[in-house]
Amino acid sequence: MSDHENLTRNTDDVVIVGGGLAGLFCALKLAPRPVTVISAAPLGQGASTAWAQGGIAAAVAEGDSAEAHAADTIAAGAGLVDQKIALGLAREAGAGIDDLLRYGVPFDRDLEGKLAVSREAAHSARRIVHVRGDMAGKAIMSALIEAVRRTPSIRRIEGFAAETLLTEDGAVTGLQLRKVGDAAAEPVTIASRAVVLATGGIGHLYAVTTNPAEAGGLGLAIAARAGAMIADPEFVQFHPTAIMVGRDPAPLATEALRGEGATLINDKGERFMIARHPLAELAPRDIVARGVFAEIEAGRGAFLDAREALGAHFAEKFPTVHASCMEGGIDPAIQLIPIAPAAHYHMGGIAVDARGRTSLQGLWAGGEVSSTGAHGANRLASNSLLEAVVFAARIAEDIAGQTIAASVRSPAISINPQNGAMPASTEKRLRAMMTSHVGVIRDADRLAEAVRSFAAIEREAHNIALRNMATTALLVAASAWARRESRGAHYRSDYPSEKPALARRTMTTLAAAREIAALLAEPAPARSAQPMIA
Ligand SMILES: Cc1cc2nc3c(=O)[nH]c(=O)nc-3n(C[C@H](O)[C@H](O)[C@H](O)COP(=O)(O)OP(=O)(O)OC[C@H]3O[C@@H](n4cnc5c(N)ncnc54)[C@H](O)[C@@H]3O)c2cc1C
């Protein structure tokens, strides 16, 4: 729908920004309550959910338990997982899967008709529920989109991006949107006292990423700019095995391939992960990502070798990966797959409580844009779709139990109506700097340079989308600079070990990140001052 009047009508609706798993699931759970879903891309496109290959972690197999799942989640999170949240997530997994089955997701079953489960890295049991091998994301999205289309209470606005959150006295009053791809278009405002941000991750802030272009951290930015508390922004997970065939975003070789026995080798044919970790290829993602990165840095290259483990069965078992390889001119049944680490998942995000509430009244956040504390410093594979489902349901329940204050009777007034063109070269520079300075291996000097650069773009950008990208990039870089240790996915070559005294989550704001930028803009001696982020 693109009719201006309809867009700006006064509304009592709950407004959900994002048409991925978190957004659509939340909208369905709220039915028959009127809900407006805004998505930057047409439904089914521009959402990481559609690209998920592994599946959803759920302790549904005999002999497995929510406690074991939570324990694995806590171990992967390197001391920062909120244990209560992790256990709640694991316990509610079964109910989430049941809901998805009801919405029509055709999860694979074994010969006895029970849900089939596979194993992924750092899980102590086979517990990944999947669809036709690696088609989980596509199947989930098409089932949910169908269900949404059948639900008359859900109004859809596709092709519009939220660029500013409107607030009054710390409470949300609405959103400012703009048509995607038309920087000169007039902004439109939509009034709402209950906004759910479900805008996904930040991978596209990096030059090498597995995330769609819509995952540029804009949702996180608009919340931060409105003053919301942001948690753990420095923790970015790099997928160790993005397929390097010159595509942006880079296609992904799912972890499940290694679960099935595919190995990682360098150009000498050596399995380099054996020397790095007892679990070798199935070690936690950050360790594998650094191993792959080190081989590439050393000039030996890194490859995924599925020739023996899968061979002729590759196409049938992993059709998506197979197609990506073939498009790049590689037959993975008989050839090595060139790989590199790519920005993949953001553990950090808008800080939320167990109900998905943010620090701003009337604002909830769910899915990857939020930070619930479930992933700590490193996400356990396939826990993100689970988190999106569980928290989307909790948000819907929380909103359903409330009377949202009477609607704003006139559309909220837009701010920043002017928008300049997107300067492609600055965007490219920002993305390149995120990969080189705020990537797999970080240090104080490069982080400080990145902070200064992003703060300048944030201050000076005339294009709102670019400014919002810089806002999120600044939060990530400033918190990475402030965390003087290595933990989980955050690795500092100048502070290579974990410091027990720093085993606490980062809770920060844009104002604090800007203070760090101001500090780093000063002459060198001031830079050793204590970080201002808790
Ligand atoms: C290649 C790949 C494979 C993955 N595999 C798995 C897996 O097997 N298992 C697992 O658990 N996780 C996996 N993940 C992670 C998981 O897919 C995501 O964390 C999860 O899908 C996020 O869901 P979401 O609903 O929060 O966001 P998304 O699905 O990314 O949806 C975000 C939505 O917000 C919209 N949007 C963004 N910004 C705006 C804006 N400003 N205004 C309006 N709309 C906006 C987008 O267009 C989109 O509709 C994978 C991720 C990738 C990239």
Coordinates of C-alpha atoms and ligand atoms in Angstrom, one line a residue:
M1 CA 0.0 0.0 0.0
S2 CA 1.5 3.4 -0.9
D3 CA -1.5 5.7 -0.6
H4 CA -0.3 8.8 1.3
E5 CA -3.6 9.4 3.2
N6 CA -3.8 5.8 4.3
L7 CA -0.2 5.8 5.5
T8 CA -0.7 8.9 7.7
R9 CA -4.2 8.1 9.0
N10 CA -4.7 8.3 12.7
T11 CA -4.2 4.9 14.2
D12 CA -4.8 2.9 17.3
D13 CA -2.9 0.1 15.6
V14 CA 0.2 -1.5 16.9
V15 CA 2.9 -0.7 14.4
I16 CA 5.5 -3.3 13.7
V17 CA 8.6 -2.4 11.7
G18 CA 10.1 -5.4 9.9
G19 CA 8.7 -8.2 7.9
G20 CA 11.0 -11.0 8.9
L21 CA 10.3 -13.8 11.3
A22 CA 10.1 -11.6 14.4
G23 CA 7.8 -9.0 12.8
L24 CA 5.4 -11.3 11.0
F25 CA 5.1 -13.8 13.9
C26 CA 4.4 -10.9 16.3
A27 CA 1.7 -9.6 13.9
L28 CA 0.1 -13.0 13.7
K29 CA 0.1 -13.6 17.4
L30 CA -1.6 -10.2 17.9
A31 CA -4.5 -11.0 15.5
P32 CA -7.3 -10.1 15.5
R33 CA -6.0 -6.9 17.0
P34 CA -5.3 -4.4 14.2
V35 CA -1.6 -4.2 13.4
T36 CA 0.3 -2.4 10.7
V37 CA 3.5 -4.1 9.4
I38 CA 6.0 -1.8 7.7
S39 CA 8.8 -3.5 5.7
A40 CA 11.6 -1.8 3.7
A41 CA 11.4 -4.5 1.1
P42 CA 8.4 -6.4 -0.3
L43 CA 7.5 -9.3 2.1
G44 CA 9.8 -12.3 1.5
Q45 CA 12.7 -10.1 0.3
G46 CA 15.3 -8.2 2.3
A47 CA 14.9 -10.3 5.4
S48 CA 17.7 -12.5 6.8
T49 CA 15.0 -15.0 7.9
A50 CA 14.5 -16.1 4.3
W51 CA 18.1 -17.0 4.0
A52 CA 18.4 -19.1 7.1
Q53 CA 19.7 -22.5 6.2
G54 CA 20.4 -24.5 9.3
G55 CA 17.0 -24.2 11.1
I56 CA 15.7 -23.6 14.6
A57 CA 17.3 -25.0 17.8
A58 CA 14.8 -26.8 20.0
A59 CA 15.3 -29.6 22.5
V60 CA 12.5 -31.7 21.1
A61 CA 14.4 -35.0 20.6
E62 CA 14.2 -37.8 23.1
G63 CA 17.0 -37.6 25.6
D64 CA 17.5 -33.9 25.1
S65 CA 16.3 -31.2 27.5
A66 CA 15.8 -27.5 27.8
E67 CA 18.4 -27.5 30.6
A68 CA 21.0 -29.0 28.2
H69 CA 20.1 -26.5 25.5
A70 CA 20.4 -23.6 27.9
A71 CA 23.7 -24.9 29.2
D72 CA 25.1 -25.0 25.7
T73 CA 23.8 -21.5 25.1
I74 CA 25.4 -20.2 28.3
A75 CA 28.8 -21.9 27.4
A76 CA 28.8 -20.4 23.9
G77 CA 28.0 -16.9 25.3
A78 CA 31.4 -16.6 27.1
G79 CA 30.2 -15.4 30.5
L80 CA 27.6 -12.8 29.4
V81 CA 24.5 -14.9 28.8
D82 CA 21.5 -14.0 31.0
Q83 CA 20.9 -17.6 32.4
K84 CA 17.2 -17.0 33.1
I85 CA 16.6 -15.7 29.6
A86 CA 18.5 -18.7 28.1
L87 CA 16.5 -21.2 30.0
G88 CA 13.2 -19.5 29.2
L89 CA 14.1 -19.5 25.6
A90 CA 15.0 -23.2 25.6
R91 CA 11.8 -24.1 27.5
E92 CA 9.5 -22.1 25.1
A93 CA 11.1 -23.6 22.0
G94 CA 8.6 -26.5 21.7
A95 CA 5.6 -24.1 21.8
G96 CA 7.2 -21.9 19.2
I97 CA 7.8 -24.9 16.8
D98 CA 4.1 -25.9 17.4
D99 CA 2.9 -22.5 16.4
L100 CA 5.1 -22.5 13.3
L101 CA 3.7 -26.0 12.4
R102 CA 0.2 -24.5 12.8
Y103 CA 1.0 -21.6 10.5
G104 CA 2.1 -24.3 7.9
V105 CA 5.8 -24.6 8.2
P106 CA 6.6 -28.1 6.9
F107 CA 9.4 -29.1 9.2
D108 CA 11.2 -32.4 8.2
R109 CA 10.1 -35.5 10.0
D110 CA 11.8 -38.9 10.6
L111 CA 10.4 -42.3 9.6
E112 CA 8.3 -42.4 12.8
G113 CA 6.8 -39.0 12.0
K114 CA 8.7 -37.2 14.8
L115 CA 10.4 -33.9 14.0
A116 CA 13.8 -34.7 12.5
V117 CA 16.7 -33.0 14.2
S118 CA 20.3 -32.3 13.0
R119 CA 23.4 -31.3 14.9
E120 CA 25.3 -28.0 14.6
A121 CA 28.5 -26.6 16.1
A122 CA 28.7 -26.4 20.0
H123 CA 25.3 -28.1 20.5
S124 CA 25.7 -31.1 22.8
A125 CA 22.7 -32.9 21.1
R126 CA 21.0 -33.1 17.7
R127 CA 18.4 -30.4 18.1
I128 CA 18.2 -28.3 14.9
V129 CA 14.7 -28.6 13.4
H130 CA 14.9 -28.0 9.7
V131 CA 13.0 -28.0 6.4
R132 CA 14.1 -30.0 3.3
G133 CA 17.8 -29.9 4.4
D134 CA 18.8 -26.2 4.2
M135 CA 15.4 -24.6 3.2
A136 CA 14.2 -23.6 6.7
G137 CA 14.2 -19.8 6.2
K138 CA 12.4 -19.8 2.9
A139 CA 9.8 -22.3 4.1
I140 CA 9.2 -20.3 7.3
M141 CA 8.8 -17.0 5.4
S142 CA 6.5 -18.4 2.8
A143 CA 4.2 -20.0 5.4
L144 CA 4.1 -16.8 7.5
I145 CA 3.5 -14.6 4.5
E146 CA 0.6 -16.8 3.5
A147 CA -0.8 -16.6 7.0
V148 CA -0.4 -12.8 7.1
R149 CA -2.2 -12.5 3.8
R150 CA -5.1 -14.5 5.2
T151 CA -5.3 -12.3 8.3
P152 CA -7.5 -9.2 7.7
S153 CA -6.4 -7.4 10.8
I154 CA -2.9 -7.1 9.5
R155 CA -2.3 -4.0 7.3
R156 CA 0.9 -4.1 5.2
I157 CA 3.0 -1.2 4.1
E158 CA 5.8 -2.5 1.9
G159 CA 8.7 -0.5 0.4
F160 CA 8.9 2.1 3.1
A161 CA 11.7 2.4 5.6
A162 CA 11.4 3.8 9.1
E163 CA 14.0 6.5 9.4
T164 CA 13.1 8.3 12.7
L165 CA 11.3 7.3 15.8
L166 CA 9.0 10.1 17.1
T167 CA 8.8 10.6 20.8
E168 CA 7.4 13.0 23.4
D169 CA 8.6 13.0 27.0
G170 CA 10.4 9.7 26.5
A171 CA 7.3 7.9 25.1
V172 CA 6.9 6.8 21.5
T173 CA 4.3 8.7 19.4
G174 CA 5.0 7.4 16.0
L175 CA 7.4 6.9 13.2
Q176 CA 8.7 8.8 10.2
L177 CA 9.0 6.7 7.1
R178 CA 10.3 7.3 3.6
K179 CA 9.8 5.4 0.3
V180 CA 12.8 3.2 -0.2
G181 CA 15.1 4.1 -3.2
D182 CA 13.8 7.7 -3.4
A183 CA 15.9 9.9 -1.2
A184 CA 14.0 13.0 -2.4
A185 CA 10.6 11.6 -1.6
E186 CA 8.6 13.5 1.0
P187 CA 8.7 11.7 4.4
V188 CA 5.4 10.4 5.8
T189 CA 4.5 10.0 9.5
I190 CA 2.5 7.3 11.1
A191 CA 1.1 7.9 14.6
S192 CA 1.2 5.1 17.1
R193 CA 1.7 4.6 20.9
A194 CA 2.9 1.0 20.5
V195 CA 5.8 0.4 18.1
V196 CA 7.6 -2.9 17.8
L197 CA 11.0 -2.7 16.1
A198 CA 11.8 -6.0 14.3
T199 CA 14.3 -4.7 11.7
G200 CA 16.9 -7.4 11.9
G201 CA 20.7 -7.1 12.1
I202 CA 23.6 -4.9 11.1
G203 CA 25.6 -7.1 8.8
H204 CA 25.3 -4.8 5.9
L205 CA 27.4 -2.2 7.7
Y206 CA 30.3 -4.5 6.8
A207 CA 31.8 -4.9 3.3
V208 CA 31.9 -8.7 3.7
T209 CA 28.6 -10.0 5.0
T210 CA 26.0 -12.7 4.6
N211 CA 23.2 -10.2 5.4
P212 CA 20.8 -8.6 3.0
A213 CA 21.2 -4.9 2.1
E214 CA 18.2 -4.0 4.4
A215 CA 20.3 -5.2 7.5
G216 CA 22.1 -1.9 7.8
G217 CA 21.4 -1.3 11.5
L218 CA 18.8 1.4 10.8
G219 CA 16.3 0.1 13.4
L220 CA 18.9 0.1 16.1
A221 CA 20.0 3.6 15.0
I222 CA 16.5 5.1 15.2
A223 CA 16.0 3.7 18.7
A224 CA 19.4 4.9 19.8
R225 CA 18.8 8.4 18.4
A226 CA 15.5 8.5 20.4
G227 CA 17.5 7.8 23.5
A228 CA 16.9 4.0 24.0
M229 CA 19.4 1.9 25.9
I230 CA 21.6 -0.2 23.6
A231 CA 23.1 -3.5 24.9
D232 CA 26.4 -5.3 23.8
P233 CA 26.8 -3.5 20.5
E234 CA 30.4 -4.6 20.2
F235 CA 29.5 -8.3 19.9
V236 CA 29.2 -9.1 16.2
Q237 CA 29.4 -12.7 15.1
F238 CA 31.4 -13.5 12.0
H239 CA 30.3 -16.6 10.1
P240 CA 33.5 -18.5 9.3
T241 CA 32.4 -19.9 6.0
A242 CA 30.9 -17.3 3.7
I243 CA 31.5 -18.5 0.1
M244 CA 33.9 -16.1 -1.7
V245 CA 32.6 -15.9 -5.3
G246 CA 32.6 -12.1 -5.6
R247 CA 29.0 -11.5 -4.5
D248 CA 27.6 -8.9 -2.1
P249 CA 26.2 -10.2 0.2
A250 CA 28.3 -13.3 0.2
P251 CA 26.4 -16.6 0.1
L252 CA 26.7 -18.8 3.1
A253 CA 28.0 -22.3 3.5
T254 CA 25.9 -23.5 6.5
E255 CA 27.5 -24.8 9.6
A256 CA 25.5 -28.0 9.1
L257 CA 27.9 -28.9 6.3
R258 CA 30.6 -29.3 9.0
G259 CA 28.1 -31.1 11.1
E260 CA 27.9 -33.6 8.3
G261 CA 31.7 -34.0 8.2
A262 CA 32.9 -31.4 5.8
T263 CA 36.4 -30.2 6.8
L264 CA 38.3 -26.9 6.7
I265 CA 41.7 -27.0 4.9
N266 CA 44.3 -24.5 3.6
D267 CA 45.9 -24.6 0.2
K268 CA 48.4 -27.2 1.5
G269 CA 45.5 -29.5 2.3
E270 CA 46.1 -29.1 6.1
R271 CA 43.1 -29.3 8.5
F272 CA 44.2 -26.1 10.3
M273 CA 41.4 -26.2 13.0
I274 CA 42.7 -29.4 14.6
A275 CA 45.7 -27.5 16.1
R276 CA 43.4 -24.7 17.3
H277 CA 40.6 -26.4 19.2
P278 CA 39.7 -29.9 20.4
L279 CA 36.4 -29.7 18.5
A280 CA 38.3 -28.7 15.4
E281 CA 35.7 -27.7 12.7
L282 CA 32.9 -27.8 15.2
A283 CA 34.5 -25.4 17.6
P284 CA 32.6 -22.2 18.5
R285 CA 32.1 -19.8 15.6
D286 CA 34.5 -17.1 16.8
I287 CA 37.3 -19.5 17.1
V288 CA 36.7 -21.0 13.7
A289 CA 36.3 -17.5 12.2
R290 CA 39.7 -16.4 13.6
G291 CA 41.3 -19.7 12.4
V292 CA 40.0 -19.1 8.9
F293 CA 41.0 -15.4 9.0
A294 CA 44.5 -16.3 10.2
E295 CA 45.0 -18.8 7.3
I296 CA 43.9 -16.1 4.8
E297 CA 46.1 -13.4 6.4
A298 CA 49.0 -15.9 6.2
G299 CA 48.4 -16.3 2.5
R300 CA 47.5 -19.9 2.7
G301 CA 43.8 -19.5 1.9
A302 CA 40.9 -21.3 3.5
F303 CA 38.6 -23.8 1.9
L304 CA 35.6 -26.0 2.8
D305 CA 36.1 -29.5 1.7
A306 CA 32.9 -31.5 1.3
R307 CA 34.2 -33.8 -1.4
E308 CA 34.5 -36.9 0.8
A309 CA 31.7 -36.2 3.4
L310 CA 29.0 -35.3 0.9
G311 CA 30.3 -35.8 -2.6
A312 CA 27.5 -36.7 -5.0
H313 CA 24.9 -36.2 -2.2
F314 CA 25.8 -32.5 -1.9
A315 CA 23.1 -31.2 -4.2
E316 CA 20.3 -33.2 -2.6
K317 CA 21.3 -32.5 1.0
F318 CA 22.2 -28.8 0.6
P319 CA 20.5 -27.5 -2.5
T320 CA 20.9 -23.7 -1.6
V321 CA 24.7 -24.0 -0.9
H322 CA 25.0 -26.1 -4.0
A323 CA 23.3 -23.6 -6.2
S324 CA 25.4 -20.7 -4.8
C325 CA 28.6 -22.6 -5.5
M326 CA 27.5 -23.6 -9.0
E327 CA 26.6 -20.0 -9.8
G328 CA 30.2 -19.1 -8.8
G329 CA 31.6 -21.8 -11.1
I330 CA 32.4 -24.3 -8.3
D331 CA 31.1 -27.8 -8.2
P332 CA 31.3 -28.6 -4.4
A333 CA 30.9 -32.3 -5.0
I334 CA 34.3 -32.4 -6.6
Q335 CA 36.0 -29.0 -5.8
L336 CA 37.1 -27.1 -2.8
I337 CA 34.9 -24.1 -1.8
P338 CA 36.8 -20.9 -1.2
I339 CA 35.6 -19.2 2.1
A340 CA 36.2 -16.2 4.4
P341 CA 34.6 -14.9 7.6
A342 CA 31.7 -12.5 7.0
A343 CA 29.6 -10.3 9.4
H344 CA 26.7 -12.5 10.1
Y345 CA 24.8 -11.9 13.3
H346 CA 24.5 -9.2 15.9
M347 CA 24.3 -10.3 19.5
G348 CA 24.0 -6.7 20.6
G349 CA 21.0 -4.5 19.9
I350 CA 18.3 -2.5 21.6
A351 CA 18.3 -3.5 25.2
V352 CA 15.0 -5.3 26.1
D353 CA 13.6 -7.1 29.2
A354 CA 12.0 -10.5 29.3
R355 CA 8.8 -9.1 27.8
G356 CA 10.7 -7.4 24.9
R357 CA 10.2 -3.9 26.4
T358 CA 12.9 -1.3 25.6
S359 CA 13.8 1.6 27.9
L360 CA 11.4 3.8 26.0
Q361 CA 7.7 3.7 26.8
G362 CA 5.7 2.3 24.0
L363 CA 8.7 0.7 22.2
W364 CA 9.3 -3.0 22.0
A365 CA 12.0 -4.7 20.1
G366 CA 12.2 -8.3 18.9
G367 CA 14.4 -10.6 16.8
E368 CA 18.0 -9.6 15.8
V369 CA 17.6 -5.9 16.4
S370 CA 17.0 -6.6 20.1
S371 CA 19.5 -7.7 22.7
T372 CA 17.8 -10.0 25.2
G373 CA 20.9 -11.3 26.9
A374 CA 20.3 -14.8 25.4
H375 CA 23.4 -14.8 23.3
G376 CA 25.9 -13.0 25.5
A377 CA 29.2 -12.5 23.7
N378 CA 28.6 -15.2 21.1
R379 CA 25.4 -16.8 19.7
L380 CA 24.9 -20.5 19.6
A381 CA 24.0 -21.6 16.1
S382 CA 20.3 -21.6 15.3
N383 CA 19.3 -19.8 18.5
S384 CA 18.4 -16.6 16.7
L385 CA 15.3 -17.9 14.8
L386 CA 14.3 -19.4 18.1
E387 CA 14.8 -16.1 19.9
A388 CA 12.8 -14.2 17.2
V389 CA 9.8 -16.6 17.7
V390 CA 9.9 -16.7 21.5
F391 CA 10.3 -13.0 22.0
A392 CA 7.8 -12.1 19.2
A393 CA 5.2 -14.2 21.1
R394 CA 6.1 -12.6 24.4
I395 CA 5.9 -9.1 22.9
A396 CA 2.4 -9.9 21.5
E397 CA 1.3 -11.2 24.9
D398 CA 2.6 -8.1 26.6
I399 CA 0.9 -5.8 24.2
A400 CA -2.3 -7.8 24.3
G401 CA -2.4 -7.4 28.1
Q402 CA -2.2 -3.7 28.0
T403 CA -4.4 -0.8 27.1
I404 CA -2.3 1.3 24.9
A405 CA -2.8 5.0 25.6
A406 CA -5.5 6.6 23.4
S407 CA -4.2 7.2 19.9
V408 CA -2.5 10.4 18.9
R409 CA -5.3 12.3 17.3
S410 CA -3.3 14.0 14.7
P411 CA -0.4 12.4 12.8
A412 CA 2.9 13.1 14.6
I413 CA 4.9 15.9 13.1
S414 CA 7.8 14.8 11.0
I415 CA 11.3 16.0 11.7
N416 CA 14.2 16.2 9.3
P417 CA 12.0 16.4 6.3
Q418 CA 15.0 17.2 4.1
N419 CA 17.1 14.3 2.8
G420 CA 20.2 14.5 0.7
A421 CA 21.2 11.9 -1.9
M422 CA 23.1 8.8 -0.6
P423 CA 26.8 9.4 -1.3
A424 CA 27.8 5.9 -2.4
S425 CA 31.5 6.5 -1.8
T426 CA 31.0 7.4 1.8
E427 CA 28.8 4.3 2.3
K428 CA 31.5 2.2 0.7
R429 CA 34.1 3.7 2.9
L430 CA 32.1 3.1 6.1
R431 CA 31.5 -0.6 5.1
A432 CA 35.1 -1.1 4.3
M433 CA 36.2 0.4 7.5
M434 CA 33.8 -1.8 9.6
T435 CA 35.4 -4.9 8.0
S436 CA 39.0 -3.7 8.3
H437 CA 38.9 -1.8 11.7
V438 CA 35.9 -3.3 13.6
G439 CA 36.0 -6.9 12.3
V440 CA 37.2 -10.3 13.3
I441 CA 40.5 -9.0 14.9
R442 CA 40.4 -5.5 16.5
D443 CA 42.9 -3.2 18.2
A444 CA 42.7 0.2 20.0
D445 CA 44.3 2.3 17.2
R446 CA 42.1 1.0 14.4
L447 CA 39.0 1.2 16.6
A448 CA 39.8 4.8 17.6
E449 CA 40.2 5.7 13.9
A450 CA 36.9 4.1 13.1
V451 CA 35.1 5.9 16.0
R452 CA 36.4 9.3 14.7
S453 CA 35.4 8.5 11.2
F454 CA 31.9 7.3 12.0
A455 CA 31.3 10.2 14.4
A456 CA 32.2 12.6 11.6
I457 CA 29.8 10.9 9.1
E458 CA 27.1 10.9 11.8
R459 CA 27.5 14.6 12.4
E460 CA 27.8 15.7 8.8
A461 CA 25.7 13.3 6.7
H462 CA 22.9 14.9 4.7
N463 CA 21.4 11.6 3.8
I464 CA 19.3 10.1 6.7
A465 CA 20.0 6.4 5.9
L466 CA 23.7 7.1 5.8
R467 CA 23.5 9.0 9.1
N468 CA 21.6 6.1 10.7
M469 CA 24.2 3.6 9.4
A470 CA 26.9 5.8 11.0
T471 CA 25.0 6.0 14.2
T472 CA 25.0 2.2 14.6
A473 CA 28.6 1.9 13.3
L474 CA 29.6 4.4 16.0
L475 CA 27.9 2.4 18.7
V476 CA 29.6 -0.8 17.7
A477 CA 33.1 0.8 17.3
A478 CA 32.9 2.8 20.5
S479 CA 31.9 -0.2 22.6
A480 CA 34.5 -2.4 20.9
W481 CA 37.1 0.3 21.8
A482 CA 35.9 0.5 25.4
R483 CA 35.9 -3.3 26.0
R484 CA 39.6 -3.9 26.7
E485 CA 39.6 -7.7 26.7
S486 CA 38.8 -10.5 24.3
R487 CA 35.5 -12.3 24.9
G488 CA 33.3 -14.4 22.7
A489 CA 33.1 -12.9 19.2
H490 CA 35.0 -9.7 20.3
Y491 CA 38.7 -10.2 19.8
R492 CA 41.3 -7.6 20.6
S493 CA 44.9 -8.3 19.5
D494 CA 46.1 -5.7 22.1
Y495 CA 44.0 -7.4 24.9
P496 CA 44.0 -11.0 23.7
S497 CA 42.6 -12.6 26.9
E498 CA 39.4 -12.6 28.8
K499 CA 39.3 -10.5 32.0
P500 CA 37.0 -11.9 34.7
A501 CA 36.4 -8.4 36.0
L502 CA 34.9 -7.4 32.7
A503 CA 32.3 -10.2 32.7
R504 CA 29.4 -7.9 32.4
R505 CA 27.2 -6.8 29.6
T506 CA 27.6 -3.4 28.0
M507 CA 24.7 -1.1 28.5
T508 CA 25.2 2.1 26.6
T509 CA 23.6 5.0 24.8
L510 CA 24.3 7.0 21.7
A511 CA 25.3 9.9 24.0
A512 CA 27.9 7.7 25.7
A513 CA 29.3 6.6 22.3
R514 CA 29.5 10.3 21.2
E515 CA 31.4 11.1 24.5
I516 CA 34.0 8.4 23.5
A517 CA 34.2 9.9 20.1
A518 CA 34.9 13.4 21.7
L519 CA 37.5 11.8 24.0
L520 CA 39.2 10.2 21.0
A521 CA 39.2 13.4 19.1
E522 CA 41.5 14.9 21.7
P523 CA 45.3 14.7 21.6
A524 CA 46.8 11.2 22.2
P525 CA 47.4 11.2 26.1
A526 CA 43.7 11.6 26.8
R527 CA 43.0 8.4 24.9
S528 CA 44.2 6.2 27.8
A529 CA 41.4 7.5 30.0
Q530 CA 38.9 5.0 31.3
P531 CA 36.1 4.1 28.9
M532 CA 32.8 5.8 29.6
I533 CA 30.6 2.8 28.8
A534 CA 29.5 0.6 31.7
Ligands
LIG1 C1 22.5 -16.3 5.5 C2 21.9 -16.4 6.8 C3 21.7 -17.7 7.4 C4 21.2 -17.8 8.7 N1 20.9 -19.0 9.2 C5 20.3 -19.1 10.4 C6 19.9 -20.4 10.9 O1 20.0 -21.4 10.3 N2 19.3 -20.4 12.1 C7 19.1 -19.3 12.9 O2 18.6 -19.4 14.0 N3 19.5 -18.1 12.4 C8 20.1 -18.0 11.2 N4 20.5 -16.8 10.8 C9 20.1 -15.6 11.5 C10 18.6 -15.3 11.4 O3 18.2 -15.6 10.1 C11 18.3 -13.9 11.8 O4 18.8 -13.6 13.0 C12 16.7 -13.8 11.9 O5 16.1 -14.3 10.8 C13 16.4 -12.4 12.2 O6 15.0 -12.3 12.1 P1 14.3 -10.8 12.2 O7 12.9 -11.0 12.0 O8 14.8 -10.2 13.4 O9 15.0 -10.0 11.0 P2 14.9 -10.2 9.4 O10 14.4 -11.5 9.0 O11 16.2 -9.7 8.9 O12 13.8 -9.1 9.0 C14 14.0 -7.7 9.1 C15 12.9 -7.0 8.4 O13 13.0 -5.6 8.7 C16 12.9 -4.9 7.5 N5 13.6 -3.6 7.8 C17 14.9 -3.4 8.1 N6 15.1 -2.0 8.3 C18 13.9 -1.4 8.2 C19 13.5 -0.1 8.3 N7 14.3 0.9 8.6 N8 12.2 0.2 8.0 C20 11.3 -0.8 7.6 N9 11.7 -2.1 7.5 C21 13.0 -2.4 7.8 C22 13.6 -5.8 6.5 O14 13.2 -5.4 5.2 C23 12.9 -7.1 6.9 O15 11.6 -7.2 6.5 C24 21.0 -16.6 9.5 C25 21.2 -15.4 8.9 C26 21.7 -15.3 7.6 C27 22.0 -13.9 7.0

